[in-house]
Amino acid sequence: MGTLIDEMTNAGVLLATEGCQPSARGFKVRRTGDTITVKDGPFTESKEVIGGFAIFRVKSKEEAIDWTKRFLALVGDGESELRLIDDN
Amino acid sequence: MADIDKTIDAVWRIESAKLIAGLTRITRDVGLAEDLAQDALVAALERWPEAGIPDNPGAWLMATAKHRAIDHARRGKMLDRTHQQLGAERDAEQDTPEAALAESMDDEIGDDLLRLVFIACHPVLPMESRVALTLRLLGGLTTDEIARAFLVPVATMAQRIVRAKRTLAEARVPFEVPRGRDLEARVSSVLQVIYLVFNEGYTATAGEDWIRPSLCEEAMRLGRIVGGLMPGEAEVHGLVALMEIQASRLRARVGPSGEPILLLDQNRARWDHVLIRHALAALGRAEQLGSSLGPYALQAEIAACHARAPTAADTDWPRIAALYDALAQLSPSPVVELNRAVAVGMAFGPAAGLEIVDQLRDEPSLERYHLLPAVRGDLLSKLGRHADARAEFERAASLTQNARERDLLLERAAASGRPPDDGPAAA
């Protein structure tokens, strides 16, 4: 993974990335009406657990997909969700 | 169909520089290397829509280009040495998978890429050719895109690139990373090329062809690439930080009707804080390298003072004044001196600023420079000398080429006749 991060950094496209610790060390804060509840991890009931994030600066959707393919080739089966950052 | 073209575009953008760099090492001819890479791209455009994108598109392109190179050599158009080298490489690949693996290791690709950077920015070429070649060979831009970005006809740009490649071949420019005393000057040429690309994009105005503003992105990407290739060069990190902080303000520097918004009046929430964070990290790397800061890093430090301040009122003006002082000693220029005057005026009062500005009044290079009277007018108005201030603002308005800026200056001239308000803007 370090090699891929280096490659992405040295290609000038990766601005930031962090990996998350296990969900056992996380917690969820939920608001329902006026009530706030805090629930400690692990989130065993969730089908998906966020493993980390990365911020890229690329020219096209296709370029973002290409880098994501290289990431998934390393981590194995799973899903990456790609979102655009608001820039107004 | 269109999707696969875009995918191939993306692959090309990621792989082309490495491909050309690797091929230049083999052929020792950057022009031929680029032709071979282009041939491989054409082959990909023909094959991939039917056969699908290969698992490792970069390796596919390289293998295809190498086959073309061998064909080319067989036709006797290449030097024997190259032929032998290619043959040996192919044998090595067939004999031992380890050799093939070793060949694709990042270190070597990194070295090749760096050599390519130094070739594209070689001082034997005129500056405009260095810029064109850098965007073509390292940025993966097409000749058409580069021509549009620099507002010249495509034929002119194509010729410029062809001539540049010929010049490199005729001068027998070696494919190497310069060493020793040479290195500093050559690095400086690389940084100059990248910053020129950035400024070309930065000065482009809204509504123009999108390709011009995108030069800023291109320059930042190139800067980060070179920073990765030469992590020990503080000025590379300084330049990356400088460009990123300037770019972080791109969307805040223009108002809804296209009017320019001065730095201190900008809405800081609209600055790009992801870019700023990355820039401050790059600047931190430059500082950690220990040597005294160069001009790019110093300018980045100045920009960082603004980026770090939550509001304009929080700006650390004494630090900015000190940094301009250092910059003026390192690379003295009247424009740096004028900026120092603004900072000194903000830090230590308008009289101190005016003292510096007044020493610039006979400076020939600033004779037609509208910001000199604009700054002087601002300092005079802060000192309550409104009639003098008005004359300076009017003079500044008559010198600027920018209509919106002229309006702004005339407004200030008119306001100078009235009792002063409490929030004078810095120039």
Coordinates of C-alpha atoms in Angstrom, one line a residue:
Chain A
M1 CA 0.0 0.0 0.0
G2 CA 2.9 2.3 0.8
T3 CA 4.2 1.8 -2.7
L4 CA 0.8 2.7 -4.2
I5 CA 0.5 5.8 -2.0
D6 CA 4.0 6.9 -3.1
E7 CA 3.1 6.3 -6.7
M8 CA -0.1 8.4 -6.3
T9 CA 1.7 11.1 -4.4
N10 CA 4.6 11.2 -6.9
A11 CA 2.1 11.3 -9.8
G12 CA 0.9 14.6 -8.3
V13 CA -2.7 13.5 -7.8
L14 CA -3.0 12.5 -4.2
L15 CA -3.6 15.4 -1.8
A16 CA -4.5 13.5 1.4
T17 CA -5.2 10.0 2.6
E18 CA -5.9 8.4 6.0
G19 CA -6.8 4.8 7.0
C20 CA -9.3 4.3 9.8
Q21 CA -8.7 2.2 12.9
P22 CA -11.0 -0.7 13.5
S23 CA -14.6 0.3 14.1
A24 CA -14.3 -1.0 17.7
R25 CA -12.5 2.2 18.5
G26 CA -15.1 4.4 16.7
F27 CA -18.5 5.6 17.7
K28 CA -21.7 6.9 16.1
V29 CA -23.5 10.0 17.1
R30 CA -27.1 10.1 16.0
R31 CA -29.8 12.7 16.2
T32 CA -33.5 11.7 16.3
G33 CA -35.8 14.6 17.0
D34 CA -34.3 16.3 20.0
T35 CA -32.4 13.3 21.3
I36 CA -28.7 12.7 20.7
T37 CA -27.4 9.1 21.2
V38 CA -23.8 8.0 21.2
K39 CA -23.2 4.4 20.3
D40 CA -19.7 2.9 20.7
G41 CA -18.3 0.6 18.0
P42 CA -17.7 -2.0 16.7
F43 CA -20.5 -1.7 14.2
T44 CA -21.1 -5.4 13.7
E45 CA -24.6 -4.8 12.2
S46 CA -23.3 -2.7 9.4
K47 CA -22.7 -4.3 6.0
E48 CA -20.1 -1.7 5.1
V49 CA -17.4 -0.3 7.3
I50 CA -15.4 2.7 6.2
G51 CA -11.8 1.8 5.9
G52 CA -10.3 5.1 5.0
F53 CA -10.4 8.0 2.7
A54 CA -8.3 9.8 0.1
I55 CA -8.6 13.2 -1.6
F56 CA -7.5 13.2 -5.2
R57 CA -7.1 16.1 -7.7
V58 CA -7.6 14.6 -11.1
K59 CA -8.8 15.8 -14.5
S60 CA -11.6 13.3 -15.2
K61 CA -13.9 10.7 -13.9
E62 CA -12.0 8.1 -15.9
E63 CA -8.7 9.1 -14.2
A64 CA -10.3 8.7 -10.8
I65 CA -11.6 5.3 -11.8
D66 CA -8.1 4.3 -13.0
W67 CA -6.5 5.1 -9.7
T68 CA -9.3 3.4 -7.8
K69 CA -8.7 0.2 -9.9
R70 CA -5.1 0.2 -8.8
F71 CA -6.2 0.6 -5.2
L72 CA -8.7 -2.2 -5.3
A73 CA -6.2 -4.4 -7.1
L74 CA -4.2 -4.2 -3.8
V75 CA -6.9 -4.5 -1.2
G76 CA -9.0 -7.2 -2.9
D77 CA -12.8 -7.4 -3.0
G78 CA -14.6 -4.4 -1.8
E79 CA -16.1 -1.1 -2.9
S80 CA -14.8 2.4 -3.2
E81 CA -17.3 5.2 -3.2
L82 CA -16.1 8.2 -5.3
R83 CA -17.6 11.6 -4.5
L84 CA -16.9 15.1 -5.8
I85 CA -15.9 17.8 -3.3
D86 CA -18.0 20.9 -3.5
D87 CA -16.0 23.8 -5.1
N88 CA -18.2 26.8 -5.3
Chain B
M1 CA -17.4 4.2 -27.4
A2 CA -16.9 7.7 -26.0
D3 CA -16.3 6.2 -22.6
I4 CA -13.5 4.0 -23.7
D5 CA -11.8 7.0 -25.4
K6 CA -12.0 8.8 -22.1
T7 CA -10.6 5.8 -20.3
I8 CA -7.7 5.6 -22.8
D9 CA -7.2 9.4 -22.2
A10 CA -6.9 8.8 -18.5
V11 CA -4.4 5.9 -19.0
W12 CA -2.4 8.1 -21.3
R13 CA -2.3 10.9 -18.8
I14 CA -1.0 8.6 -16.1
E15 CA 1.4 6.5 -18.2
S16 CA 2.7 8.7 -21.0
A17 CA 5.5 10.4 -19.2
K18 CA 6.9 7.1 -17.8
L19 CA 6.5 5.5 -21.2
I20 CA 8.4 8.3 -23.0
A21 CA 11.0 8.4 -20.3
G22 CA 11.6 4.6 -20.5
L23 CA 11.8 4.7 -24.3
T24 CA 14.2 7.6 -24.2
R25 CA 16.6 5.6 -22.1
I26 CA 16.4 2.8 -24.7
T27 CA 16.6 4.9 -27.9
R28 CA 18.6 7.9 -26.5
D29 CA 16.4 10.0 -28.7
V30 CA 13.6 11.8 -27.1
G31 CA 11.9 12.7 -30.4
L32 CA 11.9 9.0 -31.5
A33 CA 10.8 8.0 -28.0
E34 CA 7.8 10.2 -28.3
D35 CA 6.9 9.0 -31.8
L36 CA 7.1 5.4 -30.5
A37 CA 4.9 6.3 -27.6
Q38 CA 2.4 7.9 -29.9
D39 CA 2.4 4.8 -32.1
A40 CA 1.6 2.7 -29.1
L41 CA -1.3 5.0 -28.2
V42 CA -2.7 4.7 -31.7
A43 CA -2.4 0.9 -31.4
A44 CA -4.3 1.1 -28.1
L45 CA -7.0 3.2 -29.6
E46 CA -7.4 0.6 -32.3
R47 CA -7.2 -2.5 -30.1
W48 CA -8.7 -1.7 -26.7
P49 CA -12.3 -0.8 -27.8
E50 CA -12.6 -4.4 -29.1
A51 CA -10.3 -6.4 -26.9
G52 CA -10.9 -4.5 -23.7
I53 CA -8.5 -2.6 -21.6
P54 CA -5.6 -4.8 -20.5
D55 CA -5.0 -5.4 -16.8
N56 CA -1.8 -3.5 -16.9
P57 CA -2.2 -0.8 -19.5
G58 CA 1.1 0.8 -18.9
A59 CA 3.0 -2.5 -19.5
W60 CA 0.9 -3.1 -22.6
L61 CA 1.8 0.3 -24.0
M62 CA 5.5 -0.2 -23.2
A63 CA 5.6 -3.7 -24.8
T64 CA 3.9 -2.3 -27.9
A65 CA 6.3 0.6 -28.2
K66 CA 9.3 -1.7 -27.7
H67 CA 8.1 -3.8 -30.6
R68 CA 7.8 -0.8 -32.8
A69 CA 11.3 0.3 -31.7
I70 CA 12.7 -3.1 -32.8
D71 CA 10.9 -2.9 -36.1
H72 CA 12.3 0.6 -36.5
A73 CA 15.8 -0.7 -35.7
R74 CA 15.4 -3.5 -38.2
R75 CA 14.7 -1.0 -40.9
G76 CA 18.1 0.3 -40.1
K77 CA 17.0 3.7 -39.0
M78 CA 18.5 3.4 -35.5
L79 CA 22.0 3.1 -34.2
D80 CA 23.5 -0.3 -33.8
R81 CA 24.0 0.4 -30.1
T82 CA 20.3 0.9 -29.6
H83 CA 19.5 -2.2 -31.5
Q84 CA 21.9 -4.3 -29.4
Q85 CA 20.5 -2.8 -26.2
L86 CA 16.9 -3.5 -27.2
G87 CA 17.8 -7.0 -28.2
A88 CA 19.6 -7.6 -24.9
E89 CA 16.6 -6.2 -23.0
R90 CA 14.2 -8.5 -24.8
D91 CA 16.5 -11.5 -24.2
A92 CA 16.7 -10.6 -20.5
E93 CA 13.0 -10.4 -20.3
Q94 CA 12.6 -13.8 -21.9
D95 CA 15.3 -15.4 -19.9
T96 CA 14.5 -14.2 -16.4
P97 CA 11.2 -12.8 -15.2
E98 CA 13.3 -11.2 -12.4
A99 CA 15.1 -9.0 -14.9
A100 CA 11.8 -7.9 -16.3
L101 CA 10.5 -7.2 -12.8
A102 CA 13.7 -5.3 -11.9
E103 CA 13.3 -3.2 -15.0
S104 CA 9.9 -2.1 -14.0
M105 CA 11.0 -1.1 -10.5
D106 CA 10.0 2.4 -9.5
D107 CA 13.5 3.6 -8.8
E108 CA 14.6 3.3 -12.4
I109 CA 11.4 4.7 -13.8
G110 CA 11.8 7.6 -11.3
D111 CA 15.3 8.2 -12.6
D112 CA 14.2 8.1 -16.2
L113 CA 11.4 10.5 -15.5
L114 CA 13.7 12.9 -13.8
R115 CA 16.1 12.7 -16.8
L116 CA 13.2 13.5 -19.0
V117 CA 12.3 16.5 -16.9
F118 CA 15.8 17.9 -17.3
I119 CA 15.8 17.3 -21.0
A120 CA 12.5 19.0 -21.6
C121 CA 13.7 22.0 -19.5
H122 CA 17.2 22.1 -21.0
P123 CA 18.7 25.6 -21.4
V124 CA 19.7 24.9 -25.0
L125 CA 16.0 25.5 -25.8
P126 CA 14.3 28.8 -25.7
M127 CA 11.9 29.2 -22.8
E128 CA 8.7 28.9 -24.8
S129 CA 10.0 25.6 -26.2
R130 CA 10.9 24.3 -22.8
V131 CA 7.3 25.0 -21.7
A132 CA 5.8 23.4 -24.7
L133 CA 8.0 20.3 -24.5
T134 CA 7.4 19.9 -20.7
L135 CA 3.6 20.0 -21.2
R136 CA 3.9 17.6 -24.1
L137 CA 6.3 15.0 -22.7
L138 CA 5.5 15.2 -19.0
G139 CA 2.0 16.6 -18.8
G140 CA 0.7 14.3 -21.6
L141 CA -1.1 17.2 -23.3
T142 CA -1.7 17.2 -27.0
T143 CA -0.1 19.8 -29.3
D144 CA -3.6 21.1 -29.9
E145 CA -4.3 21.6 -26.2
I146 CA -0.9 23.4 -25.6
A147 CA -1.6 25.7 -28.6
R148 CA -5.0 26.6 -27.2
A149 CA -3.6 27.2 -23.8
F150 CA -0.9 29.6 -25.1
L151 CA -3.2 31.2 -27.7
V152 CA -1.1 30.4 -30.7
P153 CA -2.1 28.5 -33.9
V154 CA -1.7 24.7 -33.7
A155 CA 0.7 24.8 -36.6
T156 CA 3.0 27.2 -34.8
M157 CA 3.0 25.1 -31.7
A158 CA 3.6 21.9 -33.7
Q159 CA 6.5 23.5 -35.4
R160 CA 7.9 24.7 -32.1
I161 CA 7.8 21.2 -30.6
V162 CA 9.4 19.7 -33.7
R163 CA 12.1 22.3 -33.7
A164 CA 12.8 21.8 -30.0
K165 CA 13.2 18.0 -30.5
R166 CA 15.6 18.7 -33.4
T167 CA 17.6 21.1 -31.3
L168 CA 18.0 18.5 -28.6
A169 CA 19.1 15.9 -31.1
E170 CA 21.6 18.2 -32.8
A171 CA 23.0 19.4 -29.5
R172 CA 23.3 15.8 -28.4
V173 CA 21.8 16.6 -25.1
P174 CA 22.5 13.6 -22.8
F175 CA 19.7 11.7 -21.1
E176 CA 21.0 12.3 -17.6
V177 CA 20.5 14.0 -14.3
P178 CA 22.9 16.9 -14.0
R179 CA 25.4 16.8 -11.2
G180 CA 27.5 19.1 -9.1
R181 CA 27.6 22.7 -9.9
D182 CA 25.4 22.2 -12.9
L183 CA 22.5 20.9 -10.9
E184 CA 21.4 24.1 -9.2
A185 CA 21.1 26.1 -12.5
R186 CA 19.3 23.2 -14.1
V187 CA 16.8 22.7 -11.3
S188 CA 16.2 26.5 -11.4
S189 CA 15.3 26.2 -15.1
V190 CA 12.8 23.4 -14.3
L191 CA 11.1 25.4 -11.6
Q192 CA 11.0 28.5 -13.8
V193 CA 9.2 26.5 -16.5
I194 CA 6.7 25.1 -14.1
Y195 CA 6.0 28.5 -12.5
L196 CA 5.6 30.0 -15.9
V197 CA 2.9 27.4 -16.8
F198 CA 1.2 28.2 -13.5
N199 CA 1.2 31.9 -14.1
E200 CA -0.1 31.5 -17.6
G201 CA -3.1 29.8 -16.1
Y202 CA -3.4 32.1 -13.1
T203 CA -3.6 35.3 -15.2
A204 CA -6.3 33.7 -17.5
T205 CA -9.7 35.2 -16.8
A206 CA -13.0 33.6 -16.4
G207 CA -15.0 32.8 -19.5
E208 CA -11.9 32.0 -21.5
D209 CA -11.2 28.5 -22.8
W210 CA -11.2 26.1 -19.9
I211 CA -7.7 24.9 -20.9
R212 CA -6.0 28.1 -19.8
P213 CA -7.1 28.0 -16.1
S214 CA -6.4 24.3 -16.1
L215 CA -2.7 25.1 -16.7
C216 CA -2.6 25.9 -12.9
E217 CA -3.6 22.3 -12.2
E218 CA -1.1 21.0 -14.7
A219 CA 1.7 23.1 -13.1
M220 CA 0.8 22.0 -9.6
R221 CA 0.8 18.3 -10.7
L222 CA 4.2 18.8 -12.4
G223 CA 5.6 20.5 -9.3
R224 CA 4.4 17.6 -7.1
I225 CA 5.9 15.1 -9.5
V226 CA 9.3 16.8 -9.5
G227 CA 9.0 17.2 -5.7
G228 CA 8.6 13.4 -5.5
L229 CA 11.6 12.9 -7.8
M230 CA 13.9 15.3 -6.0
P231 CA 12.7 15.2 -2.4
G232 CA 16.0 16.9 -1.2
E233 CA 15.5 20.1 -3.2
A234 CA 13.8 22.6 -0.9
E235 CA 12.9 25.0 -3.6
V236 CA 10.8 22.4 -5.4
H237 CA 8.7 22.0 -2.3
G238 CA 8.7 25.8 -1.9
L239 CA 7.3 26.3 -5.4
V240 CA 4.6 23.6 -4.9
A241 CA 3.5 25.4 -1.7
L242 CA 3.5 28.8 -3.4
M243 CA 1.4 27.6 -6.4
E244 CA -1.0 25.7 -4.1
I245 CA -1.6 28.6 -1.8
Q246 CA -2.1 31.0 -4.8
A247 CA -4.5 28.4 -6.4
S248 CA -6.4 28.0 -3.1
R249 CA -7.7 31.6 -3.6
L250 CA -8.7 31.2 -7.3
R251 CA -12.4 31.0 -6.6
A252 CA -12.4 33.7 -4.0
R253 CA -10.5 36.3 -6.0
V254 CA -13.4 37.2 -8.4
G255 CA -16.8 38.6 -7.4
P256 CA -20.2 37.6 -8.8
S257 CA -20.0 40.1 -11.7
G258 CA -16.4 39.4 -12.5
E259 CA -14.8 42.2 -10.4
P260 CA -11.5 41.4 -8.8
I261 CA -11.5 41.0 -5.0
L262 CA -8.4 42.0 -3.2
L263 CA -6.7 39.4 -0.9
L264 CA -7.7 41.1 2.3
D265 CA -11.3 41.4 1.3
Q266 CA -11.7 37.8 0.1
N267 CA -14.1 35.5 1.9
R268 CA -11.6 33.1 3.5
A269 CA -14.3 30.3 3.8
R270 CA -14.1 30.1 0.0
W271 CA -10.4 29.4 0.0
D272 CA -9.5 25.8 -0.8
H273 CA -8.4 24.5 2.5
V274 CA -7.4 21.0 1.3
L275 CA -4.9 22.7 -1.0
I276 CA -3.7 25.0 1.7
R277 CA -3.1 22.0 4.0
H278 CA -1.1 20.2 1.4
A279 CA 0.8 23.4 0.7
L280 CA 1.7 23.9 4.3
A281 CA 3.0 20.3 4.5
A282 CA 5.1 21.0 1.4
L283 CA 6.5 24.1 3.0
G284 CA 7.2 22.2 6.1
R285 CA 9.3 19.8 4.0
A286 CA 11.3 22.7 2.6
E287 CA 11.9 24.1 6.0
Q288 CA 13.0 20.7 7.4
L289 CA 15.7 20.4 4.7
G290 CA 17.6 22.9 6.8
S291 CA 19.3 25.1 4.2
S292 CA 18.3 28.8 4.1
L293 CA 15.1 29.3 2.2
G294 CA 15.2 30.3 -1.5
P295 CA 13.0 32.8 -3.3
Y296 CA 10.1 30.3 -4.0
A297 CA 10.0 29.1 -0.4
L298 CA 10.2 32.7 0.9
Q299 CA 7.3 33.7 -1.3
A300 CA 5.4 30.6 -0.1
E301 CA 6.1 31.6 3.5
I302 CA 4.6 35.0 2.8
A303 CA 1.6 33.5 1.1
A304 CA 1.3 31.1 4.1
C305 CA 1.1 34.0 6.5
H306 CA -2.2 35.0 4.8
A307 CA -3.3 31.3 4.5
R308 CA -2.8 30.8 8.3
A309 CA -4.7 33.9 9.4
P310 CA -8.3 33.1 10.2
T311 CA -9.3 36.7 9.3
A312 CA -7.5 39.6 7.5
A313 CA -7.2 41.4 10.9
D314 CA -5.2 38.4 12.2
T315 CA -2.5 38.7 9.6
D316 CA 1.1 38.7 11.0
W317 CA 2.3 41.8 9.2
P318 CA 5.6 42.1 11.0
R319 CA 6.5 38.6 9.9
I320 CA 5.5 39.3 6.3
A321 CA 7.6 42.5 6.4
A322 CA 10.6 40.5 7.7
L323 CA 10.1 37.8 5.0
Y324 CA 9.9 40.5 2.2
D325 CA 13.1 41.9 3.7
A326 CA 14.8 38.5 3.3
L327 CA 13.4 38.2 -0.2
A328 CA 14.6 41.6 -1.2
Q329 CA 18.1 40.7 -0.1
L330 CA 18.0 37.4 -2.0
S331 CA 16.4 38.6 -5.2
P332 CA 16.1 42.3 -5.1
S333 CA 13.6 43.9 -7.4
P334 CA 11.5 47.1 -7.4
V335 CA 8.2 45.0 -7.3
V336 CA 9.5 43.1 -4.2
E337 CA 10.4 46.4 -2.6
L338 CA 6.9 47.8 -3.3
N339 CA 5.4 44.8 -1.7
R340 CA 7.7 45.2 1.2
A341 CA 6.5 48.8 1.5
V342 CA 2.9 47.6 1.8
A343 CA 3.8 45.1 4.5
V344 CA 5.9 47.6 6.4
G345 CA 3.0 50.1 6.2
M346 CA 0.6 47.5 7.6
A347 CA 3.1 46.4 10.3
F348 CA 4.6 49.7 11.5
G349 CA 2.3 52.4 10.2
P350 CA 1.7 54.2 6.9
A351 CA 4.6 56.7 7.4
A352 CA 7.2 53.8 7.5
G353 CA 5.6 52.3 4.3
L354 CA 5.6 55.6 2.5
E355 CA 9.3 56.1 3.2
I356 CA 10.1 53.0 1.2
V357 CA 7.6 53.8 -1.6
D358 CA 9.1 57.3 -2.0
Q359 CA 12.5 55.8 -2.7
L360 CA 10.9 53.9 -5.7
R361 CA 9.5 57.0 -7.3
D362 CA 12.4 57.5 -9.7
E363 CA 12.6 53.8 -10.5
P364 CA 12.4 53.6 -14.3
S365 CA 10.9 50.1 -14.4
L366 CA 8.0 51.2 -12.3
E367 CA 7.3 54.4 -14.2
R368 CA 4.2 52.9 -15.9
Y369 CA 3.3 50.5 -13.1
H370 CA -0.1 51.3 -11.8
L371 CA 0.4 49.7 -8.4
L372 CA 3.1 52.2 -7.4
P373 CA 0.7 55.2 -7.3
A374 CA -2.1 52.9 -6.0
V375 CA 0.0 51.9 -3.0
R376 CA 1.3 55.4 -2.5
G377 CA -2.3 56.7 -2.6
D378 CA -3.4 54.2 0.0
L379 CA -0.6 55.1 2.4
L380 CA -1.2 58.9 1.9
S381 CA -4.9 58.5 2.5
K382 CA -4.2 56.6 5.8
L383 CA -2.0 59.5 6.7
G384 CA -4.9 61.9 6.1
R385 CA -3.3 63.6 3.1
H386 CA -6.4 63.2 1.0
A387 CA -5.6 65.6 -1.9
D388 CA -2.3 63.9 -2.5
A389 CA -4.0 60.5 -2.2
R390 CA -6.6 61.5 -4.8
A391 CA -3.9 62.5 -7.3
E392 CA -2.2 59.2 -6.9
F393 CA -5.3 57.1 -7.3
E394 CA -6.2 59.1 -10.5
R395 CA -2.7 58.5 -11.8
A396 CA -3.0 54.7 -11.0
A397 CA -6.4 54.6 -12.7
S398 CA -4.9 56.1 -15.9
L399 CA -2.2 53.5 -16.0
T400 CA -4.1 50.3 -15.4
Q401 CA -5.2 48.2 -18.4
N402 CA -7.9 46.5 -16.5
A403 CA -11.3 48.2 -16.7
R404 CA -12.6 46.9 -13.4
E405 CA -9.5 47.8 -11.6
R406 CA -9.8 51.3 -13.0
D407 CA -13.3 51.7 -11.6
L408 CA -12.1 50.6 -8.2
L409 CA -9.2 53.2 -8.3
L410 CA -11.5 56.0 -9.5
E411 CA -13.9 55.2 -6.7
R412 CA -11.0 55.5 -4.2
A413 CA -10.0 58.8 -5.8
A414 CA -13.5 60.1 -5.4
A415 CA -13.7 58.9 -1.8
S416 CA -10.4 60.7 -1.0
G417 CA -12.2 64.0 -1.2
R418 CA -14.6 62.9 1.5
P419 CA -13.9 62.4 5.2
P420 CA -12.0 59.1 5.7
D421 CA -14.0 56.0 6.6
D422 CA -12.7 53.6 9.1
G423 CA -11.8 50.6 6.9
P424 CA -9.2 51.5 4.3
A425 CA -8.3 48.5 2.1
A426 CA -4.7 47.6 1.4
A427 CA -3.6 47.8 -2.2

